[in-house]
mmCIF file with all atom_site columns, C-alpha atoms and ligand atoms in Angstrom:
data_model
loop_
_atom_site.group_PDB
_atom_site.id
_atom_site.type_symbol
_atom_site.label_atom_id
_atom_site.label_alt_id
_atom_site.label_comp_id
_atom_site.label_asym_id
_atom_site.label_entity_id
_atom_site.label_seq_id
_atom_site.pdbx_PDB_ins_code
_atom_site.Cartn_x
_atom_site.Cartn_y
_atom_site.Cartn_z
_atom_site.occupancy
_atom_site.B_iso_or_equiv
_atom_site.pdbx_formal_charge
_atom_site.auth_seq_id
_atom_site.auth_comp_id
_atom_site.auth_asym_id
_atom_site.auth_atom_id
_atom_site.pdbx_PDB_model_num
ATOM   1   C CA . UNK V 1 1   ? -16.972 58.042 21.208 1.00 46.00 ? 1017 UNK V CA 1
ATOM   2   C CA . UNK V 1 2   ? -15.166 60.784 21.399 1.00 46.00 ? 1018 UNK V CA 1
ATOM   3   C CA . UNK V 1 3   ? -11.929 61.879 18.821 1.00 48.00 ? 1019 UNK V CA 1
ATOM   4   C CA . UNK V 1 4   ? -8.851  63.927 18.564 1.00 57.00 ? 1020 UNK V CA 1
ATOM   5   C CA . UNK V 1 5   ? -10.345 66.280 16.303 1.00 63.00 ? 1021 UNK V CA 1
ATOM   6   C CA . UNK V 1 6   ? -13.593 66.747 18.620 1.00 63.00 ? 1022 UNK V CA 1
ATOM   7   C CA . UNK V 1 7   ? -15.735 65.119 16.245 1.00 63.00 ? 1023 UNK V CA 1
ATOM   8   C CA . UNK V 1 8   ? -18.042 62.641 18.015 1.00 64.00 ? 1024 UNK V CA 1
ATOM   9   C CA . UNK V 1 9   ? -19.087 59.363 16.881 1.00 59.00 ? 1025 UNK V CA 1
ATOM   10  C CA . UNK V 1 10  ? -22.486 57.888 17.454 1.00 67.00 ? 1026 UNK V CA 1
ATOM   11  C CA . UNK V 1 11  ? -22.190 54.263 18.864 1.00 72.00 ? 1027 UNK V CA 1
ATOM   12  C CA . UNK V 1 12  ? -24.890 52.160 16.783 1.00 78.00 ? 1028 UNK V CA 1
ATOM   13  C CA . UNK V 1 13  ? -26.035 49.389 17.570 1.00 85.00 ? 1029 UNK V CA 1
ATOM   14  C CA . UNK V 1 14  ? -27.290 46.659 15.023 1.00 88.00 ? 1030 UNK V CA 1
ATOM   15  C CA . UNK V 1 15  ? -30.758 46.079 15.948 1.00 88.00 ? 1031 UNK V CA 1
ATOM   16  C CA . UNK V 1 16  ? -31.623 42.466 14.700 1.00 88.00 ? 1032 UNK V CA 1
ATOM   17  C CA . UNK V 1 17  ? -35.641 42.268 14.209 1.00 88.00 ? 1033 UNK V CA 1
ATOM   18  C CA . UNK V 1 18  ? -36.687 38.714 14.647 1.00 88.00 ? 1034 UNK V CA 1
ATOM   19  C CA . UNK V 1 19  ? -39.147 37.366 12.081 1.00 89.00 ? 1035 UNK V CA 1
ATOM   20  C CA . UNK V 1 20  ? -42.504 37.870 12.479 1.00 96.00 ? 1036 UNK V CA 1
ATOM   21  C CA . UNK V 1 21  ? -44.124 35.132 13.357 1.00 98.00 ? 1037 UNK V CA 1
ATOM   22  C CA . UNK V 1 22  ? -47.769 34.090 12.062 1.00 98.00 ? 1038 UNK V CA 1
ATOM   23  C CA . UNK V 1 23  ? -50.651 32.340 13.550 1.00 98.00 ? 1039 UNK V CA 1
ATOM   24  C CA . UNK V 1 24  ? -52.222 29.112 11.115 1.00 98.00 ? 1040 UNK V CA 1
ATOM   25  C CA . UNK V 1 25  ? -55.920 29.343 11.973 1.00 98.00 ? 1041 UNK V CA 1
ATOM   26  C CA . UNK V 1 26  ? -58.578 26.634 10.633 1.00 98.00 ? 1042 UNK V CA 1
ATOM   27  C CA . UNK V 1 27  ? -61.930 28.033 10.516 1.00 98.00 ? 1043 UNK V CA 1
ATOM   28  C CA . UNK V 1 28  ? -65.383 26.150 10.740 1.00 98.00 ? 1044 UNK V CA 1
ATOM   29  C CA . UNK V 1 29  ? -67.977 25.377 8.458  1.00 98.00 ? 1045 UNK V CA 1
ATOM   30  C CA . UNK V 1 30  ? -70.903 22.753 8.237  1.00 98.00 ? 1046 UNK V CA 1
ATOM   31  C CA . UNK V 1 31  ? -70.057 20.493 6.154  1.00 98.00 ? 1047 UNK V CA 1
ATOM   32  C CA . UNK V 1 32  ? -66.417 19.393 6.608  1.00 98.00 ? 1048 UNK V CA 1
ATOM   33  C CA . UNK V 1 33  ? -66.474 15.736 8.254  1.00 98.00 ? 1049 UNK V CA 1
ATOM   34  C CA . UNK V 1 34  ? -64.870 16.109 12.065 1.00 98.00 ? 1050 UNK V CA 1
ATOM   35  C CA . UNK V 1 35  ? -62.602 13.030 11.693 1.00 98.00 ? 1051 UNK V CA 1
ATOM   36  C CA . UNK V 1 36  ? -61.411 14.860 8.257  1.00 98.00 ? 1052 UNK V CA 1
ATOM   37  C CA . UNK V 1 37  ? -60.403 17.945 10.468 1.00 98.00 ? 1053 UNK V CA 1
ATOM   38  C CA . UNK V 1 38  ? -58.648 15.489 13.366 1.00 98.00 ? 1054 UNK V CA 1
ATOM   39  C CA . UNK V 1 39  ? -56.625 13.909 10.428 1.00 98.00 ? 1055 UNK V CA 1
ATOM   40  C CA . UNK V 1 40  ? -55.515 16.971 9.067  1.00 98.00 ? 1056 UNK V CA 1
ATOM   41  C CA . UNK V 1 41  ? -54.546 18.642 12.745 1.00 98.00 ? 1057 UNK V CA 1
ATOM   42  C CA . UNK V 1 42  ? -52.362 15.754 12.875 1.00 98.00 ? 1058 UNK V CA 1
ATOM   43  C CA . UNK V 1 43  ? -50.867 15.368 9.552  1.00 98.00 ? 1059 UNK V CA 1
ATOM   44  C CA . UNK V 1 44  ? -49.827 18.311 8.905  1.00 98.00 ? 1060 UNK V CA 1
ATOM   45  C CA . UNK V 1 45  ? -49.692 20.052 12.140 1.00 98.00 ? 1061 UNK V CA 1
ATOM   46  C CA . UNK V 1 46  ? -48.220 17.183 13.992 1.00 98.00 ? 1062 UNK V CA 1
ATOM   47  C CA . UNK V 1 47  ? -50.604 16.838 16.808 1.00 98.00 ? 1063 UNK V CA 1
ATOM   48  C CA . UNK V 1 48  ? -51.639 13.787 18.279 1.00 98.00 ? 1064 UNK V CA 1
ATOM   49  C CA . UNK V 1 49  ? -55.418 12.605 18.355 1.00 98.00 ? 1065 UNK V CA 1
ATOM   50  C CA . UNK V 1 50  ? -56.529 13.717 21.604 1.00 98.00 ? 1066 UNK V CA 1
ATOM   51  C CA . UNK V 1 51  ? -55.133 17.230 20.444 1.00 98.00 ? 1067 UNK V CA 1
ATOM   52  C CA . UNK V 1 52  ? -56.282 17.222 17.435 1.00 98.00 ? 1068 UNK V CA 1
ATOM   53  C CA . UNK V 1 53  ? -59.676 16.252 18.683 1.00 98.00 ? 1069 UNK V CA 1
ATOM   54  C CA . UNK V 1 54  ? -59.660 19.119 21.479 1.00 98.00 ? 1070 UNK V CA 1
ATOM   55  C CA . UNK V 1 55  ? -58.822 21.807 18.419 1.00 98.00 ? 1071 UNK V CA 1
ATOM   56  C CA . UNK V 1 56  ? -61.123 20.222 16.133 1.00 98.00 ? 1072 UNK V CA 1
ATOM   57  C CA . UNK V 1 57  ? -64.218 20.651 19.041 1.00 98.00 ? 1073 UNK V CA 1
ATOM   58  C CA . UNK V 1 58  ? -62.668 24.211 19.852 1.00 98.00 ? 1074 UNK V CA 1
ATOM   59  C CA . UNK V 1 59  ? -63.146 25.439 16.134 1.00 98.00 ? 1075 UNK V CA 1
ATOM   60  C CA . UNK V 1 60  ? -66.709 23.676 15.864 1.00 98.00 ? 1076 UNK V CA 1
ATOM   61  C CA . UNK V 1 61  ? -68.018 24.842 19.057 1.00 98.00 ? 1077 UNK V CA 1
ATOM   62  C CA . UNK V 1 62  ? -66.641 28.580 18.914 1.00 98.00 ? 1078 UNK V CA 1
ATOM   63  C CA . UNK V 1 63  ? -65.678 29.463 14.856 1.00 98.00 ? 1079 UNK V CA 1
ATOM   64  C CA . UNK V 1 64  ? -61.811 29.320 14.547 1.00 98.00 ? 1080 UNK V CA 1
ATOM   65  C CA . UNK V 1 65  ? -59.021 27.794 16.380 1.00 98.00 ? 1081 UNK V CA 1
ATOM   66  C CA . UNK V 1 66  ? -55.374 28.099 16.473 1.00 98.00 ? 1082 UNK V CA 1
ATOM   67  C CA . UNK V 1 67  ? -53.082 25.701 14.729 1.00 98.00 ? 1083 UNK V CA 1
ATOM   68  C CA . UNK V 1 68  ? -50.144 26.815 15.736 1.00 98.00 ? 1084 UNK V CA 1
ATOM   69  C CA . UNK V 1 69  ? -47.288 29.415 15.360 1.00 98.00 ? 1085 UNK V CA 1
ATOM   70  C CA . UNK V 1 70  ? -44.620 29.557 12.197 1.00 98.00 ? 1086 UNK V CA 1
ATOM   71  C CA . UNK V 1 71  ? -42.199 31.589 10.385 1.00 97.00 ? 1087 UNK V CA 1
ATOM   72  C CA . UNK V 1 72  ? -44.012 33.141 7.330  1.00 97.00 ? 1088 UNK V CA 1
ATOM   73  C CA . UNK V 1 73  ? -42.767 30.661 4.648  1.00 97.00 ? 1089 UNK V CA 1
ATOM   74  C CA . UNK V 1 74  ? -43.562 27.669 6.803  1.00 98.00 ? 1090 UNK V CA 1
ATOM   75  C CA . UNK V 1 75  ? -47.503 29.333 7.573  1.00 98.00 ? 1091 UNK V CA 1
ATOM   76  C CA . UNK V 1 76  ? -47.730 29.966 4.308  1.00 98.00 ? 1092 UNK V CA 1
ATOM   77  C CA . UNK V 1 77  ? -47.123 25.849 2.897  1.00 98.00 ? 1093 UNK V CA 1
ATOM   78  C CA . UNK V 1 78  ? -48.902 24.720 6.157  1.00 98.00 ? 1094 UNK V CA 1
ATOM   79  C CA . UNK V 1 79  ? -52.106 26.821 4.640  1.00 98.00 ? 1095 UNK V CA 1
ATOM   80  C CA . UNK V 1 80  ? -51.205 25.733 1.327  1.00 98.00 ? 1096 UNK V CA 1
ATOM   81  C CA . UNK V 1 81  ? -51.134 22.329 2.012  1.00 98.00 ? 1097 UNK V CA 1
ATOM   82  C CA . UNK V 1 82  ? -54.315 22.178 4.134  1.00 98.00 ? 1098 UNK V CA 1
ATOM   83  C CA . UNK V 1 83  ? -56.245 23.831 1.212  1.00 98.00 ? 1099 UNK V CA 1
ATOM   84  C CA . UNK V 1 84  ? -54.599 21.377 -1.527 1.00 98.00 ? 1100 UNK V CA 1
ATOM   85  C CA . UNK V 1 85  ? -55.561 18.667 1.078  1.00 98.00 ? 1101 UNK V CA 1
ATOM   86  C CA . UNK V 1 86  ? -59.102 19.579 1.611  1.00 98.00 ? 1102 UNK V CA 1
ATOM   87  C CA . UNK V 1 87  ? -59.757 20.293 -2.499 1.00 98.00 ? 1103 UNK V CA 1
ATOM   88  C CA . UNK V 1 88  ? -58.708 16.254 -2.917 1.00 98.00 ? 1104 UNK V CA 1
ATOM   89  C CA . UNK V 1 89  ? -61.374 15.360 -0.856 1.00 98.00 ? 1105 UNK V CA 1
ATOM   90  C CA . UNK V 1 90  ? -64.020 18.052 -2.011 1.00 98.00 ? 1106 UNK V CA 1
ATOM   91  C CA . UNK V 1 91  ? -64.322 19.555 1.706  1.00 98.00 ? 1107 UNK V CA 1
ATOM   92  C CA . UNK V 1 92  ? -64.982 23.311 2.297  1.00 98.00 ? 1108 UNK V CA 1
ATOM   93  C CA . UNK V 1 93  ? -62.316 23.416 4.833  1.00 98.00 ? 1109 UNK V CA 1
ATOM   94  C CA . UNK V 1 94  ? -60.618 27.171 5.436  1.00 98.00 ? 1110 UNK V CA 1
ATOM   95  C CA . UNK V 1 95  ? -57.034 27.594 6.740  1.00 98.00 ? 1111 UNK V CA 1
ATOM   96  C CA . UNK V 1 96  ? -56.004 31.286 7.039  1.00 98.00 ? 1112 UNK V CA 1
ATOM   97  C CA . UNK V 1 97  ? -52.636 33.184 8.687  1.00 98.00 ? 1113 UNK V CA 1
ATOM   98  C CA . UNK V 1 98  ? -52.327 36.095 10.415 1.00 98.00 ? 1114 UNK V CA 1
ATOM   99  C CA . UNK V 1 99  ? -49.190 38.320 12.114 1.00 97.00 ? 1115 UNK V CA 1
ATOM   100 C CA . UNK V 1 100 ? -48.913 37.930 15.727 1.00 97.00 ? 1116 UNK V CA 1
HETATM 101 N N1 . TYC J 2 .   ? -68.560 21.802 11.879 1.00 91.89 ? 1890 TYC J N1 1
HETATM 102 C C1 . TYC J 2 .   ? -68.109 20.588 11.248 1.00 91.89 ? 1890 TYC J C1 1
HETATM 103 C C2 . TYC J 2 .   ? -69.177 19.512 11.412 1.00 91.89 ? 1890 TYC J C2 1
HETATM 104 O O1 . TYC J 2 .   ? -70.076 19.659 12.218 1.00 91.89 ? 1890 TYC J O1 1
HETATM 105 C C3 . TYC J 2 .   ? -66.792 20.089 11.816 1.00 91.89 ? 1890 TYC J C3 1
HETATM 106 C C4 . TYC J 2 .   ? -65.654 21.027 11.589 1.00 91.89 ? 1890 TYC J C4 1
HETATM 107 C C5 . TYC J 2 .   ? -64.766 21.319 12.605 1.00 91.89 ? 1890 TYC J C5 1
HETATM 108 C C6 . TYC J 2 .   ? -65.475 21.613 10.331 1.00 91.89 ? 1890 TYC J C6 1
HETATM 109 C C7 . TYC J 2 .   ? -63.690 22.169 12.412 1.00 91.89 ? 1890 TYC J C7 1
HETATM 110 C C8 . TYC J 2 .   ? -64.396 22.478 10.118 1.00 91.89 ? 1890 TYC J C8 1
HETATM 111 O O2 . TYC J 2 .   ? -62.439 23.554 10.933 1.00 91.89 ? 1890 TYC J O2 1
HETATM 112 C C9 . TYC J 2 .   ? -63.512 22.742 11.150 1.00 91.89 ? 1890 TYC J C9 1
HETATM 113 N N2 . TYC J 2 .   ? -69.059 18.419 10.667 1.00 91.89 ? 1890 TYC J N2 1
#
């Protein structure tokens, strides 16, 4: 904008970054029981069996699959919670995040 005294202004504009968001990724391993993997995809990822069953076979068949998409702080209990999960029950199961 431009003022009496010739001095000019720069509009800014507030840029507002959105949060980064973060992939939850469950990775495969041998001995982890399939049904163990299917219960977990839908307790704490809220899936229902038939998609918990088609992620489950996705990570088995090609190494890692894609639980879904959070916020940092809600990625971060998700994995947290998986690995607590899977230590009860003396699986090897691996949860890992990663920036989109
Ligand atoms: N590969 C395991 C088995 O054959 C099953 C499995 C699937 C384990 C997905 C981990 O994230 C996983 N019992």
């Amino acid at each position: 904008m431009q003022r009496k005294d010739d001095s000019v202004l720069e509009a800014t504009k507030a840029k507002l970054k959105l949060p980064p968001l973060y992939r939850v990724l469950l990775l495969n391993d041998d001995y982890t029981p399939m049904e163990f993997v299917v219960l977990v995809l839908q307790k704490f990822f809220a899936m229902t069996g038939e998609r918990a069953t088609q992620v489950m076979l996705k990570v088995h068949r090609e190494g890692m699959g894609e639980c879904g998409v959070f916020p940092r702080d809600v990625a971060s209990t998700k994995v947290q919670q998986v690995a607590a999960y899977a230590r009860k029950y003396q699986h090897p199961l691996q949860c890992v995040m990663e920036e989109t």
